[in-house]
PDB file of C-alpha atoms in Angstrom:
ATOM      1  CA  MET A   1      97.534 120.038 118.256  1.00  0.00           C
ATOM      2  CA  PRO A   2      95.303 116.943 118.359  1.00  0.00           C
ATOM      3  CA  THR A   3      92.043 117.286 116.538  1.00  0.00           C
ATOM      4  CA  SER A   4      89.143 115.074 115.562  1.00  0.00           C
ATOM      5  CA  ALA A   5      90.224 115.228 111.912  1.00  0.00           C
ATOM      6  CA  PRO A   6      91.882 112.148 110.383  1.00  0.00           C
ATOM      7  CA  LEU A   7      95.688 112.262 110.370  1.00  0.00           C
ATOM      8  CA  THR A   8      95.900 112.125 106.563  1.00  0.00           C
ATOM      9  CA  ASP A   9      95.953 114.533 103.651  1.00  0.00           C
ATOM     10  CA  GLN A  10      92.886 116.732 103.435  1.00  0.00           C
ATOM     11  CA  ILE A  11      90.526 115.995 100.549  1.00  0.00           C
ATOM     12  CA  VAL A  12      88.938 118.879  98.648  1.00  0.00           C
ATOM     13  CA  THR A  13      86.113 118.183  96.202  1.00  0.00           C
ATOM     14  CA  VAL A  14      86.096 120.674  93.325  1.00  0.00           C
ATOM     15  CA  CYS A  15      82.864 121.120  91.337  1.00  0.00           C
ATOM     16  CA  PHE A  16      82.475 122.299  87.737  1.00  0.00           C
ATOM     17  CA  ASN A  17      79.407 123.281  85.742  1.00  0.00           C
ATOM     18  CA  PRO A  18      78.498 121.223  82.655  1.00  0.00           C
ATOM     19  CA  GLY A  19      80.619 122.307  79.711  1.00  0.00           C
ATOM     20  CA  GLU A  20      83.387 123.887  81.800  1.00  0.00           C
ATOM     21  CA  ASP A  21      87.005 122.803  81.442  1.00  0.00           C
ATOM     22  CA  ALA A  22      87.273 120.264  84.230  1.00  0.00           C
ATOM     23  CA  ASP A  23      90.684 118.703  83.821  1.00  0.00           C
ATOM     24  CA  TRP A  24      93.288 118.253  86.524  1.00  0.00           C
ATOM     25  CA  PHE A  25      94.934 121.628  85.761  1.00  0.00           C
ATOM     26  CA  ALA A  26      91.641 123.489  86.231  1.00  0.00           C
ATOM     27  CA  ALA A  27      90.954 121.739  89.546  1.00  0.00           C
ATOM     28  CA  SER A  28      94.426 122.342  90.946  1.00  0.00           C
ATOM     29  CA  GLU A  29      94.263 125.977  89.854  1.00  0.00           C
ATOM     30  CA  LYS A  30      91.010 126.495  91.774  1.00  0.00           C
ATOM     31  CA  VAL A  31      92.489 124.917  94.903  1.00  0.00           C
ATOM     32  CA  ASN A  32      95.626 127.033  94.616  1.00  0.00           C
ATOM     33  CA  ASP A  33      93.756 130.289  94.001  1.00  0.00           C
ATOM     34  CA  LEU A  34      91.073 129.835  96.660  1.00  0.00           C
ATOM     35  CA  MET A  35      92.915 127.876  99.361  1.00  0.00           C
ATOM     36  CA  ASN A  36      96.547 128.792  98.666  1.00  0.00           C
ATOM     37  CA  ALA A  37      97.468 125.118  98.591  1.00  0.00           C
ATOM     38  CA  ASN A  38      98.972 122.652  96.157  1.00  0.00           C
ATOM     39  CA  GLY A  39      97.450 119.248  95.653  1.00  0.00           C
ATOM     40  CA  THR A  40      97.467 115.995  93.743  1.00  0.00           C
ATOM     41  CA  PRO A  41      94.610 113.968  92.234  1.00  0.00           C
ATOM     42  CA  ALA A  42      92.954 111.625  94.725  1.00  0.00           C
ATOM     43  CA  ARG A  43      91.499 108.473  93.181  1.00  0.00           C
ATOM     44  CA  ARG A  44      88.633 108.081  95.612  1.00  0.00           C
ATOM     45  CA  PHE A  45      85.520 107.996  93.406  1.00  0.00           C
ATOM     46  CA  ARG A  46      84.065 104.633  92.487  1.00  0.00           C
ATOM     47  CA  VAL A  47      83.085 104.482  88.825  1.00  0.00           C
ATOM     48  CA  ARG A  48      79.497 103.668  87.940  1.00  0.00           C
ATOM     49  CA  HIS A  49      78.731 100.938  85.391  1.00  0.00           C
ATOM     50  CA  ARG A  50      75.181 100.906  84.083  1.00  0.00           C
ATOM     51  CA  LYS A  51      73.220  97.676  84.100  1.00  0.00           C
ATOM     52  CA  PHE A  52      72.848  97.109  80.360  1.00  0.00           C
ATOM     53  CA  ILE A  53      75.822  98.867  78.794  1.00  0.00           C
ATOM     54  CA  GLY A  54      78.207  98.493  81.717  1.00  0.00           C
ATOM     55  CA  TRP A  55      79.979  95.587  80.031  1.00  0.00           C
ATOM     56  CA  LEU A  56      81.251  98.119  77.497  1.00  0.00           C
ATOM     57  CA  THR A  57      81.608 101.336  79.501  1.00  0.00           C
ATOM     58  CA  ARG A  58      83.633  99.624  82.218  1.00  0.00           C
ATOM     59  CA  PHE A  59      86.554  99.669  79.785  1.00  0.00           C
ATOM     60  CA  LEU A  60      86.066 103.261  78.572  1.00  0.00           C
ATOM     61  CA  GLY A  61      87.498 106.270  80.380  1.00  0.00           C
ATOM     62  CA  TYR A  62      85.377 108.982  78.803  1.00  0.00           C
ATOM     63  CA  TYR A  63      84.236 111.784  81.145  1.00  0.00           C
ATOM     64  CA  LEU A  64      86.616 110.499  83.835  1.00  0.00           C
ATOM     65  CA  LEU A  65      89.747 112.024  85.346  1.00  0.00           C
ATOM     66  CA  ASP A  66      92.854 110.026  86.260  1.00  0.00           C
ATOM     67  CA  ALA A  67      91.041 106.685  86.083  1.00  0.00           C
ATOM     68  CA  ALA A  68      92.552 103.496  87.513  1.00  0.00           C
ATOM     69  CA  ARG A  69      92.000 100.030  86.082  1.00  0.00           C
ATOM     70  CA  LYS A  70      91.832  96.575  87.600  1.00  0.00           C
ATOM     71  CA  PHE A  71      92.028  93.637  85.188  1.00  0.00           C
ATOM     72  CA  GLY A  72      91.386  96.112  82.389  1.00  0.00           C
ATOM     73  CA  ALA A  73      88.163  97.507  83.850  1.00  0.00           C
ATOM     74  CA  ILE A  74      87.982 101.022  85.265  1.00  0.00           C
ATOM     75  CA  THR A  75      87.238 100.928  88.983  1.00  0.00           C
ATOM     76  CA  LEU A  76      88.349 104.245  90.494  1.00  0.00           C
ATOM     77  CA  ALA A  77      88.925 107.805  89.344  1.00  0.00           C
ATOM     78  CA  ALA A  78      89.958 111.142  90.766  1.00  0.00           C
ATOM     79  CA  GLY A  79      86.820 112.647  89.280  1.00  0.00           C
ATOM     80  CA  GLY A  80      84.577 112.921  86.287  1.00  0.00           C
ATOM     81  CA  ARG A  81      81.034 113.563  85.194  1.00  0.00           C
ATOM     82  CA  LYS A  82      78.641 113.118  88.101  1.00  0.00           C
ATOM     83  CA  SER A  83      76.574 110.560  86.180  1.00  0.00           C
ATOM     84  CA  ARG A  84      79.649 108.333  85.773  1.00  0.00           C
ATOM     85  CA  LEU A  85      80.530 108.322  89.473  1.00  0.00           C
ATOM     86  CA  ASP A  86      79.003 105.730  91.788  1.00  0.00           C
ATOM     87  CA  LEU A  87      78.194 108.098  94.646  1.00  0.00           C
ATOM     88  CA  SER A  88      75.535 105.801  96.103  1.00  0.00           C
ATOM     89  CA  GLY A  89      77.928 102.866  96.135  1.00  0.00           C
ATOM     90  CA  MET A  90      80.623 104.951  97.784  1.00  0.00           C
ATOM     91  CA  SER A  91      78.328 106.099 100.567  1.00  0.00           C
ATOM     92  CA  MET A  92      77.036 102.570 101.168  1.00  0.00           C
ATOM     93  CA  ILE A  93      80.529 101.093 101.465  1.00  0.00           C
ATOM     94  CA  ALA A  94      81.664 103.877 103.789  1.00  0.00           C
ATOM     95  CA  ALA A  95      78.557 103.455 105.958  1.00  0.00           C
ATOM     96  CA  ASN A  96      79.071  99.695 106.225  1.00  0.00           C
ATOM     97  CA  GLU A  97      82.717 100.132 107.203  1.00  0.00           C
ATOM     98  CA  ALA A  98      81.803 102.757 109.794  1.00  0.00           C
ATOM     99  CA  VAL A  99      79.049 100.564 111.259  1.00  0.00           C
ATOM    100  CA  ALA A 100      81.490  97.651 111.595  1.00  0.00           C
ATOM    101  CA  ARG A 101      84.030  99.927 113.305  1.00  0.00           C
ATOM    102  CA  TRP A 102      81.460 101.425 115.677  1.00  0.00           C
ATOM    103  CA  ARG A 103      80.092  98.003 116.630  1.00  0.00           C
ATOM    104  CA  ALA A 104      83.597  96.772 117.390  1.00  0.00           C
ATOM    105  CA  TRP A 105      84.110  99.863 119.557  1.00  0.00           C
ATOM    106  CA  ASN A 106      80.769  99.258 121.253  1.00  0.00           C
ATOM    107  CA  TYR A 107      81.685  95.636 122.067  1.00  0.00           C
ATOM    108  CA  HIS A 108      85.312  96.084 123.101  1.00  0.00           C
ATOM    109  CA  ILE A 109      85.346  99.613 124.549  1.00  0.00           C
ATOM    110  CA  ASN A 110      81.862 100.852 125.355  1.00  0.00           C
ATOM    111  CA  ALA A 111      80.844  97.666 127.158  1.00  0.00           C
ATOM    112  CA  THR A 112      84.006  97.520 129.253  1.00  0.00           C
ATOM    113  CA  THR A 113      84.747 101.146 130.199  1.00  0.00           C
ATOM    114  CA  LYS A 114      82.873 104.093 131.633  1.00  0.00           C
ATOM    115  CA  PRO A 115      82.023 107.142 129.467  1.00  0.00           C
ATOM    116  CA  ALA A 116      84.882 109.604 129.213  1.00  0.00           C
ATOM    117  CA  ARG A 117      85.025 113.372 128.955  1.00  0.00           C
ATOM    118  CA  LEU A 118      85.624 114.652 125.466  1.00  0.00           C
ATOM    119  CA  TRP A 119      88.825 116.225 124.162  1.00  0.00           C
ATOM    120  CA  GLU A 120      86.905 119.450 123.579  1.00  0.00           C
ATOM    121  CA  ASP A 121      86.333 119.739 127.338  1.00  0.00           C
ATOM    122  CA  PHE A 122      90.055 119.619 128.091  1.00  0.00           C
ATOM    123  CA  LEU A 123      90.861 121.918 125.185  1.00  0.00           C
ATOM    124  CA  ALA A 124      88.429 124.445 126.647  1.00  0.00           C
ATOM    125  CA  GLN A 125      90.339 124.280 129.958  1.00  0.00           C
ATOM    126  CA  HIS A 126      93.544 125.091 128.104  1.00  0.00           C
ATOM    127  CA  HIS A 127      91.964 128.047 126.291  1.00  0.00           C
ATOM    128  CA  ALA A 128      90.431 129.366 129.535  1.00  0.00           C
ATOM    129  CA  GLU A 129      93.682 129.182 131.530  1.00  0.00           C
ATOM    130  CA  PRO A 130      96.627 128.560 129.190  1.00  0.00           C
ATOM    131  CA  ALA A 131      99.176 129.479 131.864  1.00  0.00           C
ATOM    132  CA  LYS A 132      97.727 126.920 134.258  1.00  0.00           C
ATOM    133  CA  VAL A 133      96.750 124.170 131.798  1.00  0.00           C
ATOM    134  CA  SER A 134      99.166 123.852 128.899  1.00  0.00           C
ATOM    135  CA  LEU A 135      98.145 122.087 125.711  1.00  0.00           C
ATOM    136  CA  ALA A 136     100.377 119.154 126.636  1.00  0.00           C
ATOM    137  CA  GLU A 137      98.768 118.954 130.074  1.00  0.00           C
ATOM    138  CA  ALA A 138      95.274 119.088 128.586  1.00  0.00           C
ATOM    139  CA  ARG A 139      96.189 116.232 126.297  1.00  0.00           C
ATOM    140  CA  ARG A 140      97.675 114.246 129.179  1.00  0.00           C
ATOM    141  CA  ARG A 141      94.515 114.658 131.258  1.00  0.00           C
ATOM    142  CA  PHE A 142      92.335 113.580 128.340  1.00  0.00           C
ATOM    143  CA  GLU A 143      94.396 110.523 127.445  1.00  0.00           C
ATOM    144  CA  GLN A 144      94.760 109.237 131.005  1.00  0.00           C
ATOM    145  CA  GLN A 145      91.044 108.390 131.139  1.00  0.00           C
ATOM    146  CA  PRO A 146      90.466 104.606 131.115  1.00  0.00           C
ATOM    147  CA  ARG A 147      88.197 104.683 128.043  1.00  0.00           C
ATOM    148  CA  VAL A 148      90.654 106.762 126.036  1.00  0.00           C
ATOM    149  CA  LEU A 149      93.553 104.528 127.074  1.00  0.00           C
ATOM    150  CA  ALA A 150      91.559 101.480 125.994  1.00  0.00           C
ATOM    151  CA  MET A 151      90.924 103.030 122.576  1.00  0.00           C
ATOM    152  CA  LEU A 152      94.609 103.849 122.138  1.00  0.00           C
ATOM    153  CA  ALA A 153      95.674 100.362 123.226  1.00  0.00           C
ATOM    154  CA  PHE A 154      93.151  98.381 121.158  1.00  0.00           C
ATOM    155  CA  ASN A 155      94.741  96.108 118.557  1.00  0.00           C
ATOM    156  CA  GLY A 156      91.941  94.055 117.060  1.00  0.00           C
ATOM    157  CA  GLY A 157      91.692  94.981 113.400  1.00  0.00           C
ATOM    158  CA  HIS A 158      90.210  98.453 113.901  1.00  0.00           C
ATOM    159  CA  VAL A 159      91.729 101.821 114.805  1.00  0.00           C
ATOM    160  CA  PHE A 160      89.685 103.878 117.245  1.00  0.00           C
ATOM    161  CA  ASP A 161      90.522 107.588 117.223  1.00  0.00           C
ATOM    162  CA  PRO A 162      89.908 108.879 120.764  1.00  0.00           C
ATOM    163  CA  TYR A 163      89.627 112.413 119.397  1.00  0.00           C
ATOM    164  CA  GLU A 164      86.401 111.226 117.737  1.00  0.00           C
ATOM    165  CA  LEU A 165      84.991 110.113 121.067  1.00  0.00           C
ATOM    166  CA  SER A 166      82.041 112.485 120.749  1.00  0.00           C
ATOM    167  CA  LEU A 167      81.014 110.654 117.572  1.00  0.00           C
ATOM    168  CA  TYR A 168      81.421 107.197 119.090  1.00  0.00           C
ATOM    169  CA  GLN A 169      79.446 108.114 122.192  1.00  0.00           C
ATOM    170  CA  ALA A 170      76.703 109.711 120.071  1.00  0.00           C
ATOM    171  CA  GLY A 171      75.749 106.299 118.706  1.00  0.00           C
ATOM    172  CA  GLU A 172      76.001 104.114 115.628  1.00  0.00           C
ATOM    173  CA  ALA A 173      73.747 106.184 113.372  1.00  0.00           C
ATOM    174  CA  THR A 174      75.633 109.429 114.048  1.00  0.00           C
ATOM    175  CA  TYR A 175      79.034 107.821 113.594  1.00  0.00           C
ATOM    176  CA  ALA A 176      78.092 106.101 110.332  1.00  0.00           C
ATOM    177  CA  GLY A 177      76.232 109.207 109.164  1.00  0.00           C
ATOM    178  CA  LEU A 178      79.358 111.318 109.309  1.00  0.00           C
ATOM    179  CA  TYR A 179      81.494 108.801 107.467  1.00  0.00           C
ATOM    180  CA  TRP A 180      79.169 108.083 104.554  1.00  0.00           C
ATOM    181  CA  ARG A 181      78.850 111.823 103.960  1.00  0.00           C
ATOM    182  CA  ALA A 182      82.610 112.335 104.242  1.00  0.00           C
ATOM    183  CA  ALA A 183      83.147 109.618 101.630  1.00  0.00           C
ATOM    184  CA  LEU A 184      81.290 111.768  99.106  1.00  0.00           C
ATOM    185  CA  VAL A 185      82.583 115.207 100.053  1.00  0.00           C
ATOM    186  CA  GLY A 186      85.926 114.907 101.827  1.00  0.00           C
ATOM    187  CA  ASP A 187      87.093 117.712 104.106  1.00  0.00           C
ATOM    188  CA  ALA A 188      86.127 120.740 101.999  1.00  0.00           C
ATOM    189  CA  LEU A 189      84.215 121.523  98.819  1.00  0.00           C
ATOM    190  CA  ILE A 190      84.647 124.236  96.190  1.00  0.00           C
ATOM    191  CA  THR A 191      81.369 125.083  94.480  1.00  0.00           C
ATOM    192  CA  THR A 192      80.914 125.824  90.792  1.00  0.00           C
ATOM    193  CA  ASP A 193      80.771 129.551  91.570  1.00  0.00           C
ATOM    194  CA  GLY A 194      83.986 129.512  93.591  1.00  0.00           C
ATOM    195  CA  ARG A 195      82.698 129.343  97.166  1.00  0.00           C
ATOM    196  CA  ILE A 196      84.597 127.282  99.721  1.00  0.00           C
ATOM    197  CA  MET A 197      82.499 125.061 101.965  1.00  0.00           C
ATOM    198  CA  ARG A 198      84.241 123.577 104.996  1.00  0.00           C
ATOM    199  CA  PRO A 199      83.669 123.066 108.736  1.00  0.00           C
ATOM    200  CA  ALA A 200      83.860 126.140 110.936  1.00  0.00           C
ATOM    201  CA  THR A 201      85.855 124.116 113.500  1.00  0.00           C
ATOM    202  CA  THR A 202      87.038 120.529 113.916  1.00  0.00           C
ATOM    203  CA  THR A 203      84.223 119.613 116.308  1.00  0.00           C
ATOM    204  CA  ALA A 204      81.922 116.783 115.317  1.00  0.00           C
ATOM    205  CA  ALA A 205      78.926 119.130 115.269  1.00  0.00           C
ATOM    206  CA  ASP A 206      80.566 121.535 112.818  1.00  0.00           C
ATOM    207  CA  ARG A 207      81.805 118.667 110.653  1.00  0.00           C
ATOM    208  CA  LEU A 208      78.274 117.291 110.446  1.00  0.00           C
ATOM    209  CA  ARG A 209      76.813 120.716 109.607  1.00  0.00           C
ATOM    210  CA  PHE A 210      79.320 121.135 106.797  1.00  0.00           C
ATOM    211  CA  LEU A 211      78.785 117.618 105.426  1.00  0.00           C
ATOM    212  CA  ASN A 212      75.007 117.987 105.453  1.00  0.00           C
ATOM    213  CA  GLU A 213      75.238 121.263 103.544  1.00  0.00           C
ATOM    214  CA  ALA A 214      77.825 119.930 101.084  1.00  0.00           C
ATOM    215  CA  CYS A 215      75.866 116.746 100.356  1.00  0.00           C
ATOM    216  CA  MET A 216      72.738 118.780  99.724  1.00  0.00           C
ATOM    217  CA  TYR A 217      74.753 120.913  97.310  1.00  0.00           C
ATOM    218  CA  LEU A 218      76.007 117.828  95.449  1.00  0.00           C
ATOM    219  CA  ARG A 219      72.434 116.609  95.029  1.00  0.00           C
ATOM    220  CA  THR A 220      71.493 119.870  93.311  1.00  0.00           C
ATOM    221  CA  LEU A 221      74.231 119.556  90.687  1.00  0.00           C
ATOM    222  CA  HIS A 222      73.253 118.465  87.200  1.00  0.00           C
ATOM    223  CA  ASN A 223      74.282 114.933  86.214  1.00  0.00           C
ATOM    224  CA  ARG A 224      76.598 116.472  83.601  1.00  0.00           C
ATOM    225  CA  ALA A 225      78.409 118.530  86.222  1.00  0.00           C
ATOM    226  CA  ARG A 226      81.910 117.320  86.998  1.00  0.00           C
ATOM    227  CA  LEU A 227      83.667 116.609  90.280  1.00  0.00           C
ATOM    228  CA  CYS A 228      87.361 116.322  91.052  1.00  0.00           C
ATOM    229  CA  ALA A 229      88.977 115.143  94.299  1.00  0.00           C
ATOM    230  CA  VAL A 230      92.218 116.885  95.251  1.00  0.00           C
ATOM    231  CA  ALA A 231      94.486 115.815  98.121  1.00  0.00           C
ATOM    232  CA  ILE A 232      96.349 118.619  99.882  1.00  0.00           C
ATOM    233  CA  ALA A 233      98.898 118.123 102.646  1.00  0.00           C
TER     234      ALA A 233
END
């Protein structure tokens, strides 16, 4: 069934208290126990290099998990101590990319087509009368709208997901706001005490509620706490 979620592996951020075993085995075990899923490390965290000692630490992998190097310097990792991860840089890059994508959509799609009804509207029709409106028919009705067709047909360096139409039509700030938060958190988060935080549904509103709560939780973690990103299919 089409959803507003990206068509990729789901990313789960696993959190550990300072001093806890926070290796890849511990992270995968938490994901397996709490979500009944198997995963692999996801190198999605940018590594922070401090202003004065960064010339040295950029080559050292301490307090990092599954680090990747470029020209000898560590650039990405699947996780590590919070103080070693460049969370601010990650959010800024994601926001800039989202702003560029939204502005391209605004110029090529928003300015040339009329507003369209959201996928959620057609999905509600299917749920209300499944015998009359099948899921395939609901999808057909949604995708035959001129704005949705234009998004599907666009081939100009950006990919516009029509199932995120509610985000696009909500404006630049909302669209970018979701993506910079998602860059930090992913699709779900496991807290240090074993709670699972994730959206109640795939709607944009529930995704934003989850991301706001998860980002607030990350801010409360001690700098010596550790994070690990796990990709699950």
